[in-house]
mmCIF file with all atom_site columns, C-alpha atoms in Angstrom:
data_model
loop_
_atom_site.group_PDB
_atom_site.id
_atom_site.type_symbol
_atom_site.label_atom_id
_atom_site.label_alt_id
_atom_site.label_comp_id
_atom_site.label_asym_id
_atom_site.label_entity_id
_atom_site.label_seq_id
_atom_site.pdbx_PDB_ins_code
_atom_site.Cartn_x
_atom_site.Cartn_y
_atom_site.Cartn_z
_atom_site.occupancy
_atom_site.B_iso_or_equiv
_atom_site.pdbx_formal_charge
_atom_site.auth_seq_id
_atom_site.auth_comp_id
_atom_site.auth_asym_id
_atom_site.auth_atom_id
_atom_site.pdbx_PDB_model_num
ATOM 1   C CA . ALA A 1 1   ? 38.064 134.297 125.988 1.00 0.00 ? 27  ALA A CA 1
ATOM 2   C CA . VAL A 1 2   ? 35.897 136.942 127.579 1.00 0.00 ? 28  VAL A CA 1
ATOM 3   C CA . SER A 1 3   ? 33.450 139.069 125.607 1.00 0.00 ? 29  SER A CA 1
ATOM 4   C CA . GLY A 1 4   ? 31.451 142.345 126.433 1.00 0.00 ? 30  GLY A CA 1
ATOM 5   C CA . ASP A 1 5   ? 32.573 145.239 128.369 1.00 0.00 ? 31  ASP A CA 1
ATOM 6   C CA . ASP A 1 6   ? 34.396 143.571 130.795 1.00 0.00 ? 32  ASP A CA 1
ATOM 7   C CA . ALA A 1 7   ? 36.875 142.160 128.411 1.00 0.00 ? 33  ALA A CA 1
ATOM 8   C CA . ASN A 1 8   ? 38.301 145.661 127.603 1.00 0.00 ? 34  ASN A CA 1
ATOM 9   C CA . LEU A 1 9   ? 41.962 146.230 128.675 1.00 0.00 ? 35  LEU A CA 1
ATOM 10  C CA . TYR A 1 10  ? 42.617 149.969 128.933 1.00 0.00 ? 36  TYR A CA 1
ATOM 11  C CA . THR A 1 11  ? 45.586 150.283 130.882 1.00 0.00 ? 37  THR A CA 1
ATOM 12  C CA . TYR A 1 12  ? 47.967 148.076 132.690 1.00 0.00 ? 38  TYR A CA 1
ATOM 13  C CA . ARG A 1 13  ? 50.180 149.375 135.595 1.00 0.00 ? 39  ARG A CA 1
ATOM 14  C CA . PHE A 1 14  ? 53.065 147.762 137.474 1.00 0.00 ? 40  PHE A CA 1
ATOM 15  C CA . ALA A 1 15  ? 54.350 149.547 140.570 1.00 0.00 ? 41  ALA A CA 1
ATOM 16  C CA . THR A 1 16  ? 56.467 149.019 143.607 1.00 0.00 ? 42  THR A CA 1
ATOM 17  C CA . THR A 1 17  ? 57.327 151.052 146.901 1.00 0.00 ? 43  THR A CA 1
ATOM 18  C CA . GLU A 1 18  ? 60.355 153.316 146.868 1.00 0.00 ? 44  GLU A CA 1
ATOM 19  C CA . LYS A 1 19  ? 62.204 151.039 149.175 1.00 0.00 ? 45  LYS A CA 1
ATOM 20  C CA . ASN A 1 20  ? 61.487 147.670 147.086 1.00 0.00 ? 46  ASN A CA 1
ATOM 21  C CA . ARG A 1 21  ? 63.398 146.673 143.947 1.00 0.00 ? 47  ARG A CA 1
ATOM 22  C CA . SER A 1 22  ? 61.411 144.447 141.329 1.00 0.00 ? 48  SER A CA 1
ATOM 23  C CA . SER A 1 23  ? 61.780 143.258 137.688 1.00 0.00 ? 49  SER A CA 1
ATOM 24  C CA . LEU A 1 24  ? 59.416 142.769 135.364 1.00 0.00 ? 50  LEU A CA 1
ATOM 25  C CA . THR A 1 25  ? 60.089 140.706 132.013 1.00 0.00 ? 51  THR A CA 1
ATOM 26  C CA . LEU A 1 26  ? 57.122 140.613 129.580 1.00 0.00 ? 52  LEU A CA 1
ATOM 27  C CA . GLY A 1 27  ? 56.924 137.830 127.029 1.00 0.00 ? 53  GLY A CA 1
ATOM 28  C CA . PRO A 1 28  ? 55.103 138.146 123.750 1.00 0.00 ? 54  PRO A CA 1
ATOM 29  C CA . ILE A 1 29  ? 51.920 139.971 124.075 1.00 0.00 ? 55  ILE A CA 1
ATOM 30  C CA . GLU A 1 30  ? 49.177 139.878 121.430 1.00 0.00 ? 56  GLU A CA 1
ATOM 31  C CA . MET A 1 31  ? 46.405 142.521 121.491 1.00 0.00 ? 57  MET A CA 1
ATOM 32  C CA . VAL A 1 32  ? 43.520 141.831 119.464 1.00 0.00 ? 58  VAL A CA 1
ATOM 33  C CA . VAL A 1 33  ? 40.768 144.386 118.940 1.00 0.00 ? 59  VAL A CA 1
ATOM 34  C CA . ASN A 1 34  ? 37.726 144.643 116.232 1.00 0.00 ? 60  ASN A CA 1
ATOM 35  C CA . TYR A 1 35  ? 36.986 141.060 116.226 1.00 0.00 ? 61  TYR A CA 1
ATOM 36  C CA . GLY A 1 36  ? 33.554 139.402 117.162 1.00 0.00 ? 62  GLY A CA 1
ATOM 37  C CA . VAL A 1 37  ? 35.690 135.876 116.671 1.00 0.00 ? 63  VAL A CA 1
ATOM 38  C CA . ASN A 1 38  ? 39.251 135.042 116.737 1.00 0.00 ? 64  ASN A CA 1
ATOM 39  C CA . GLU A 1 39  ? 39.675 131.596 117.457 1.00 0.00 ? 65  GLU A CA 1
ATOM 40  C CA . GLU A 1 40  ? 42.933 129.511 116.490 1.00 0.00 ? 66  GLU A CA 1
ATOM 41  C CA . PHE A 1 41  ? 41.812 126.731 119.142 1.00 0.00 ? 67  PHE A CA 1
ATOM 42  C CA . SER A 1 42  ? 45.639 126.768 120.396 1.00 0.00 ? 68  SER A CA 1
ATOM 43  C CA . PHE A 1 43  ? 44.573 127.476 124.350 1.00 0.00 ? 69  PHE A CA 1
ATOM 44  C CA . THR A 1 44  ? 42.414 124.538 124.980 1.00 0.00 ? 70  THR A CA 1
ATOM 45  C CA . ASP A 1 45  ? 43.199 121.451 126.926 1.00 0.00 ? 71  ASP A CA 1
ATOM 46  C CA . ASN A 1 46  ? 41.636 118.127 127.033 1.00 0.00 ? 72  ASN A CA 1
ATOM 47  C CA . LYS A 1 47  ? 40.154 118.218 123.916 1.00 0.00 ? 73  LYS A CA 1
ATOM 48  C CA . LYS A 1 48  ? 37.558 120.724 125.200 1.00 0.00 ? 74  LYS A CA 1
ATOM 49  C CA . LEU A 1 49  ? 35.929 123.124 123.345 1.00 0.00 ? 75  LEU A CA 1
ATOM 50  C CA . PRO A 1 50  ? 36.762 126.952 124.418 1.00 0.00 ? 76  PRO A CA 1
ATOM 51  C CA . CYS A 1 51  ? 34.398 128.024 127.119 1.00 0.00 ? 77  CYS A CA 1
ATOM 52  C CA . ASP A 1 52  ? 32.288 130.197 124.792 1.00 0.00 ? 78  ASP A CA 1
ATOM 53  C CA . TRP A 1 53  ? 31.583 127.726 122.136 1.00 0.00 ? 79  TRP A CA 1
ATOM 54  C CA . ASP A 1 54  ? 28.585 125.692 121.947 1.00 0.00 ? 80  ASP A CA 1
ATOM 55  C CA . THR A 1 55  ? 27.923 122.129 120.607 1.00 0.00 ? 81  THR A CA 1
ATOM 56  C CA . SER A 1 56  ? 24.958 119.904 119.870 1.00 0.00 ? 82  SER A CA 1
ATOM 57  C CA . SER A 1 57  ? 27.404 116.834 119.591 1.00 0.00 ? 83  SER A CA 1
ATOM 58  C CA . ASP A 1 58  ? 30.959 115.793 120.887 1.00 0.00 ? 84  ASP A CA 1
ATOM 59  C CA . ALA A 1 59  ? 32.968 118.162 119.005 1.00 0.00 ? 85  ALA A CA 1
ATOM 60  C CA . TYR A 1 60  ? 36.436 118.829 120.485 1.00 0.00 ? 86  TYR A CA 1
ATOM 61  C CA . VAL A 1 61  ? 39.757 120.305 119.798 1.00 0.00 ? 87  VAL A CA 1
ATOM 62  C CA . SER A 1 62  ? 42.530 118.276 118.406 1.00 0.00 ? 88  SER A CA 1
ATOM 63  C CA . THR A 1 63  ? 46.111 119.634 117.611 1.00 0.00 ? 89  THR A CA 1
ATOM 64  C CA . SER A 1 64  ? 44.607 123.153 117.395 1.00 0.00 ? 90  SER A CA 1
ATOM 65  C CA . GLU A 1 65  ? 41.571 122.685 115.232 1.00 0.00 ? 91  GLU A CA 1
ATOM 66  C CA . LEU A 1 66  ? 37.977 122.071 115.892 1.00 0.00 ? 92  LEU A CA 1
ATOM 67  C CA . ILE A 1 67  ? 36.900 118.628 115.163 1.00 0.00 ? 93  ILE A CA 1
ATOM 68  C CA . VAL A 1 68  ? 33.181 118.493 114.243 1.00 0.00 ? 94  VAL A CA 1
ATOM 69  C CA . PRO A 1 69  ? 31.983 114.740 113.939 1.00 0.00 ? 95  PRO A CA 1
ATOM 70  C CA . GLY A 1 70  ? 29.231 113.529 111.546 1.00 0.00 ? 96  GLY A CA 1
ATOM 71  C CA . ALA A 1 71  ? 26.072 114.969 112.031 1.00 0.00 ? 97  ALA A CA 1
ATOM 72  C CA . GLY A 1 72  ? 27.354 117.598 114.602 1.00 0.00 ? 98  GLY A CA 1
ATOM 73  C CA . LYS A 1 73  ? 27.674 121.194 115.320 1.00 0.00 ? 99  LYS A CA 1
ATOM 74  C CA . GLY A 1 74  ? 29.767 123.886 116.700 1.00 0.00 ? 100 GLY A CA 1
ATOM 75  C CA . ILE A 1 75  ? 28.172 127.154 117.506 1.00 0.00 ? 101 ILE A CA 1
ATOM 76  C CA . LYS A 1 76  ? 29.881 130.629 118.467 1.00 0.00 ? 102 LYS A CA 1
ATOM 77  C CA . LYS A 1 77  ? 27.909 133.728 119.710 1.00 0.00 ? 103 LYS A CA 1
ATOM 78  C CA . PHE A 1 78  ? 29.321 137.217 119.676 1.00 0.00 ? 104 PHE A CA 1
ATOM 79  C CA . ASP A 1 79  ? 28.636 140.898 120.104 1.00 0.00 ? 105 ASP A CA 1
ATOM 80  C CA . PRO A 1 80  ? 26.596 142.154 117.297 1.00 0.00 ? 106 PRO A CA 1
ATOM 81  C CA . VAL A 1 81  ? 28.805 143.450 114.395 1.00 0.00 ? 107 VAL A CA 1
ATOM 82  C CA . SER A 1 82  ? 27.514 145.396 111.387 1.00 0.00 ? 108 SER A CA 1
ATOM 83  C CA . GLY A 1 83  ? 28.866 147.412 108.503 1.00 0.00 ? 109 GLY A CA 1
ATOM 84  C CA . LYS A 1 84  ? 31.315 145.390 106.739 1.00 0.00 ? 110 LYS A CA 1
ATOM 85  C CA . ILE A 1 85  ? 31.631 142.148 108.186 1.00 0.00 ? 111 ILE A CA 1
ATOM 86  C CA . VAL A 1 86  ? 34.375 139.788 107.275 1.00 0.00 ? 112 VAL A CA 1
ATOM 87  C CA . SER A 1 87  ? 34.216 136.104 108.341 1.00 0.00 ? 113 SER A CA 1
ATOM 88  C CA . GLU A 1 88  ? 37.053 133.427 107.622 1.00 0.00 ? 114 GLU A CA 1
ATOM 89  C CA . PHE A 1 89  ? 38.006 129.833 108.270 1.00 0.00 ? 115 PHE A CA 1
ATOM 90  C CA . ALA A 1 90  ? 40.066 127.328 107.329 1.00 0.00 ? 116 ALA A CA 1
ATOM 91  C CA . PHE A 1 91  ? 38.926 123.793 106.741 1.00 0.00 ? 117 PHE A CA 1
ATOM 92  C CA . TYR A 1 92  ? 39.775 120.134 105.748 1.00 0.00 ? 118 TYR A CA 1
ATOM 93  C CA . ALA A 1 93  ? 36.954 117.952 104.317 1.00 0.00 ? 119 ALA A CA 1
ATOM 94  C CA . PRO A 1 94  ? 38.148 114.884 102.920 1.00 0.00 ? 120 PRO A CA 1
ATOM 95  C CA . GLU A 1 95  ? 36.186 113.166 100.006 1.00 0.00 ? 121 GLU A CA 1
ATOM 96  C CA . ASN A 1 96  ? 32.309 112.904 100.554 1.00 0.00 ? 122 ASN A CA 1
ATOM 97  C CA . ARG A 1 97  ? 32.172 115.316 103.484 1.00 0.00 ? 123 ARG A CA 1
ATOM 98  C CA . SER A 1 98  ? 29.320 117.887 103.411 1.00 0.00 ? 124 SER A CA 1
ATOM 99  C CA . PHE A 1 99  ? 28.926 120.749 105.843 1.00 0.00 ? 125 PHE A CA 1
ATOM 100 C CA . ASN A 1 100 ? 27.861 124.263 106.042 1.00 0.00 ? 126 ASN A CA 1
ATOM 101 C CA . PHE A 1 101 ? 28.739 127.405 107.855 1.00 0.00 ? 127 PHE A CA 1
ATOM 102 C CA . ASN A 1 102 ? 26.424 129.763 108.509 1.00 0.00 ? 128 ASN A CA 1
ATOM 103 C CA . LEU A 1 103 ? 26.989 133.696 109.650 1.00 0.00 ? 129 LEU A CA 1
ATOM 104 C CA . THR A 1 104 ? 23.490 134.833 111.251 1.00 0.00 ? 130 THR A CA 1
ATOM 105 C CA . GLY A 1 105 ? 22.006 137.789 112.958 1.00 0.00 ? 131 GLY A CA 1
ATOM 106 C CA . GLU A 1 106 ? 18.653 138.535 114.018 1.00 0.00 ? 132 GLU A CA 1
ATOM 107 C CA . GLY A 1 107 ? 17.771 134.762 113.517 1.00 0.00 ? 133 GLY A CA 1
ATOM 108 C CA . LYS A 1 108 ? 18.560 135.376 109.767 1.00 0.00 ? 134 LYS A CA 1
ATOM 109 C CA . THR A 1 109 ? 21.157 133.924 107.508 1.00 0.00 ? 135 THR A CA 1
ATOM 110 C CA . LEU A 1 110 ? 23.323 136.601 105.878 1.00 0.00 ? 136 LEU A CA 1
ATOM 111 C CA . VAL A 1 111 ? 25.888 133.826 104.558 1.00 0.00 ? 137 VAL A CA 1
ATOM 112 C CA . LYS A 1 112 ? 25.539 130.262 104.115 1.00 0.00 ? 138 LYS A CA 1
ATOM 113 C CA . PHE A 1 113 ? 28.533 128.287 102.851 1.00 0.00 ? 139 PHE A CA 1
ATOM 114 C CA . GLU A 1 114 ? 27.787 124.723 101.746 1.00 0.00 ? 140 GLU A CA 1
ATOM 115 C CA . SER A 1 115 ? 30.085 121.980 100.681 1.00 0.00 ? 141 SER A CA 1
ATOM 116 C CA . ASP A 1 116 ? 28.282 119.047 99.074  1.00 0.00 ? 142 ASP A CA 1
ATOM 117 C CA . GLY A 1 117 ? 31.380 116.793 98.784  1.00 0.00 ? 143 GLY A CA 1
ATOM 118 C CA . LYS A 1 118 ? 32.271 118.105 95.573  1.00 0.00 ? 144 LYS A CA 1
ATOM 119 C CA . ASP A 1 119 ? 31.493 121.631 94.933  1.00 0.00 ? 145 ASP A CA 1
ATOM 120 C CA . PHE A 1 120 ? 31.386 124.940 97.133  1.00 0.00 ? 146 PHE A CA 1
ATOM 121 C CA . TYR A 1 121 ? 28.151 126.976 97.140  1.00 0.00 ? 147 TYR A CA 1
ATOM 122 C CA . VAL A 1 122 ? 27.483 130.364 98.867  1.00 0.00 ? 148 VAL A CA 1
ATOM 123 C CA . ASN A 1 123 ? 23.647 131.465 99.536  1.00 0.00 ? 149 ASN A CA 1
ATOM 124 C CA . GLY A 1 124 ? 22.939 128.690 96.690  1.00 0.00 ? 150 GLY A CA 1
ATOM 125 C CA . THR A 1 125 ? 25.334 130.041 93.962  1.00 0.00 ? 151 THR A CA 1
ATOM 126 C CA . LYS A 1 126 ? 28.092 127.564 92.989  1.00 0.00 ? 152 LYS A CA 1
ATOM 127 C CA . VAL A 1 127 ? 31.272 129.555 93.772  1.00 0.00 ? 153 VAL A CA 1
ATOM 128 C CA . TYR A 1 128 ? 34.026 126.648 93.258  1.00 0.00 ? 154 TYR A CA 1
ATOM 129 C CA . GLU A 1 129 ? 33.919 123.265 91.442  1.00 0.00 ? 155 GLU A CA 1
ATOM 130 C CA . ASN A 1 130 ? 35.418 119.847 92.265  1.00 0.00 ? 156 ASN A CA 1
ATOM 131 C CA . TYR A 1 131 ? 37.567 120.682 95.192  1.00 0.00 ? 157 TYR A CA 1
ATOM 132 C CA . VAL A 1 132 ? 40.615 118.546 95.815  1.00 0.00 ? 158 VAL A CA 1
ATOM 133 C CA . HIS A 1 133 ? 40.008 116.505 98.892  1.00 0.00 ? 159 HIS A CA 1
ATOM 134 C CA . THR A 1 134 ? 43.427 116.749 100.151 1.00 0.00 ? 160 THR A CA 1
ATOM 135 C CA . VAL A 1 135 ? 43.798 120.392 100.329 1.00 0.00 ? 161 VAL A CA 1
ATOM 136 C CA . VAL A 1 136 ? 43.243 122.755 103.391 1.00 0.00 ? 162 VAL A CA 1
ATOM 137 C CA . TYR A 1 137 ? 40.943 125.604 102.063 1.00 0.00 ? 163 TYR A CA 1
ATOM 138 C CA . VAL A 1 138 ? 40.274 129.164 103.223 1.00 0.00 ? 164 VAL A CA 1
ATOM 139 C CA . PHE A 1 139 ? 36.744 130.525 103.072 1.00 0.00 ? 165 PHE A CA 1
ATOM 140 C CA . ARG A 1 140 ? 36.311 134.155 103.318 1.00 0.00 ? 166 ARG A CA 1
ATOM 141 C CA . ALA A 1 141 ? 33.072 136.407 103.016 1.00 0.00 ? 167 ALA A CA 1
ATOM 142 C CA . GLU A 1 142 ? 32.955 140.046 103.277 1.00 0.00 ? 168 GLU A CA 1
ATOM 143 C CA . ALA A 1 143 ? 29.345 140.865 103.818 1.00 0.00 ? 169 ALA A CA 1
ATOM 144 C CA . ASP A 1 144 ? 28.177 144.461 103.890 1.00 0.00 ? 170 ASP A CA 1
ATOM 145 C CA . THR A 1 145 ? 24.846 144.802 105.689 1.00 0.00 ? 171 THR A CA 1
ATOM 146 C CA . LYS A 1 146 ? 24.314 148.279 103.857 1.00 0.00 ? 172 LYS A CA 1
ATOM 147 C CA . THR A 1 147 ? 24.216 146.635 100.266 1.00 0.00 ? 173 THR A CA 1
ATOM 148 C CA . LYS A 1 148 ? 23.133 143.331 101.565 1.00 0.00 ? 174 LYS A CA 1
ATOM 149 C CA . MET A 1 149 ? 25.815 141.733 99.319  1.00 0.00 ? 175 MET A CA 1
ATOM 150 C CA . VAL A 1 150 ? 28.715 139.336 99.975  1.00 0.00 ? 176 VAL A CA 1
ATOM 151 C CA . ASP A 1 151 ? 32.153 138.975 98.321  1.00 0.00 ? 177 ASP A CA 1
ATOM 152 C CA . VAL A 1 152 ? 33.413 135.570 98.425  1.00 0.00 ? 178 VAL A CA 1
ATOM 153 C CA . SER A 1 153 ? 36.932 134.276 98.046  1.00 0.00 ? 179 SER A CA 1
ATOM 154 C CA . ILE A 1 154 ? 38.430 130.796 98.303  1.00 0.00 ? 180 ILE A CA 1
ATOM 155 C CA . ASN A 1 155 ? 42.079 130.661 99.179  1.00 0.00 ? 181 ASN A CA 1
ATOM 156 C CA . GLY A 1 156 ? 42.750 134.294 98.494  1.00 0.00 ? 182 GLY A CA 1
ATOM 157 C CA . ASN A 1 157 ? 41.098 134.431 95.164  1.00 0.00 ? 183 ASN A CA 1
ATOM 158 C CA . LYS A 1 158 ? 37.801 136.153 94.597  1.00 0.00 ? 184 LYS A CA 1
ATOM 159 C CA . LYS A 1 159 ? 35.063 133.941 93.146  1.00 0.00 ? 185 LYS A CA 1
ATOM 160 C CA . ALA A 1 160 ? 31.908 135.785 93.418  1.00 0.00 ? 186 ALA A CA 1
ATOM 161 C CA . THR A 1 161 ? 29.670 138.243 94.758  1.00 0.00 ? 187 THR A CA 1
ATOM 162 C CA . VAL A 1 162 ? 26.159 137.262 95.981  1.00 0.00 ? 188 VAL A CA 1
ATOM 163 C CA . PRO A 1 163 ? 23.148 138.661 97.619  1.00 0.00 ? 189 PRO A CA 1
ATOM 164 C CA . PHE A 1 164 ? 22.511 138.045 101.273 1.00 0.00 ? 190 PHE A CA 1
ATOM 165 C CA . ALA A 1 165 ? 20.630 134.741 101.739 1.00 0.00 ? 191 ALA A CA 1
ATOM 166 C CA . GLU A 1 166 ? 18.183 136.820 104.308 1.00 0.00 ? 192 GLU A CA 1
ATOM 167 C CA . SER A 1 167 ? 18.177 140.634 104.967 1.00 0.00 ? 193 SER A CA 1
ATOM 168 C CA . ALA A 1 168 ? 19.726 141.365 108.298 1.00 0.00 ? 194 ALA A CA 1
ATOM 169 C CA . SER A 1 169 ? 21.507 144.555 109.718 1.00 0.00 ? 195 SER A CA 1
ATOM 170 C CA . PHE A 1 170 ? 23.869 142.570 112.026 1.00 0.00 ? 196 PHE A CA 1
ATOM 171 C CA . ALA A 1 171 ? 25.623 139.317 112.541 1.00 0.00 ? 197 ALA A CA 1
ATOM 172 C CA . ASP A 1 172 ? 26.186 137.680 116.166 1.00 0.00 ? 198 ASP A CA 1
ATOM 173 C CA . THR A 1 173 ? 26.511 134.097 115.303 1.00 0.00 ? 199 THR A CA 1
ATOM 174 C CA . ILE A 1 174 ? 28.548 131.531 113.299 1.00 0.00 ? 200 ILE A CA 1
ATOM 175 C CA . THR A 1 175 ? 27.492 127.770 113.213 1.00 0.00 ? 201 THR A CA 1
ATOM 176 C CA . PHE A 1 176 ? 29.386 124.860 111.451 1.00 0.00 ? 202 PHE A CA 1
ATOM 177 C CA . ASN A 1 177 ? 27.072 121.981 110.709 1.00 0.00 ? 203 ASN A CA 1
ATOM 178 C CA . ASN A 1 178 ? 28.696 118.861 109.842 1.00 0.00 ? 204 ASN A CA 1
ATOM 179 C CA . THR A 1 179 ? 26.036 116.970 107.456 1.00 0.00 ? 205 THR A CA 1
ATOM 180 C CA . SER A 1 180 ? 28.015 113.904 106.553 1.00 0.00 ? 206 SER A CA 1
ATOM 181 C CA . ASP A 1 181 ? 28.877 111.030 108.847 1.00 0.00 ? 207 ASP A CA 1
ATOM 182 C CA . ALA A 1 182 ? 32.516 111.450 109.135 1.00 0.00 ? 208 ALA A CA 1
ATOM 183 C CA . ASN A 1 183 ? 34.565 114.129 111.182 1.00 0.00 ? 209 ASN A CA 1
ATOM 184 C CA . ILE A 1 184 ? 35.279 117.682 109.316 1.00 0.00 ? 210 ILE A CA 1
ATOM 185 C CA . ALA A 1 185 ? 38.218 119.786 110.527 1.00 0.00 ? 211 ALA A CA 1
ATOM 186 C CA . ILE A 1 186 ? 38.154 123.502 110.953 1.00 0.00 ? 212 ILE A CA 1
ATOM 187 C CA . ASP A 1 187 ? 40.703 126.032 112.154 1.00 0.00 ? 213 ASP A CA 1
ATOM 188 C CA . ASN A 1 188 ? 41.357 130.032 112.121 1.00 0.00 ? 214 ASN A CA 1
ATOM 189 C CA . VAL A 1 189 ? 37.796 131.229 112.521 1.00 0.00 ? 215 VAL A CA 1
ATOM 190 C CA . TYR A 1 190 ? 37.639 135.200 112.568 1.00 0.00 ? 216 TYR A CA 1
ATOM 191 C CA . VAL A 1 191 ? 34.871 137.570 112.330 1.00 0.00 ? 217 VAL A CA 1
#
């Protein structure tokens, strides 16, 4: 993935001379706009992380999902976004897996999602109790940099509205920290 001004595609042209004949067949094309992050981990090979992700461990991609090993970390920086910022990811954390997700900007945390192996918390507020360890969950945070509030949803159901962990005017980084000693699986990461 490429970010910044060079990543914009405004026009695509295909031409031939008057004397030549050509044919062009396009397959499916996906145009993605207005995302800081749009990662489904489906175009990586050899278990490597996408080139724009950083890690402090041996995190890798397996069957189109990010695997963060125990005590590991996956980090993605992106162009700053502000206003109403939606961040979302799917995860599978079997029993006794604790991890956290941070949406940060200006070195400050807007949203901190935490799992302690039993419950889910956002910015210190319990938002879900006794999660089932055999279910894939989808976490969604809608952070508003104007009101400094976050609407929290789990699996499509609104669970809470909480204040920012710290006041910030934009977001530019997401981090997954695995604080357990076994793997967690993350997929479909969007900002």
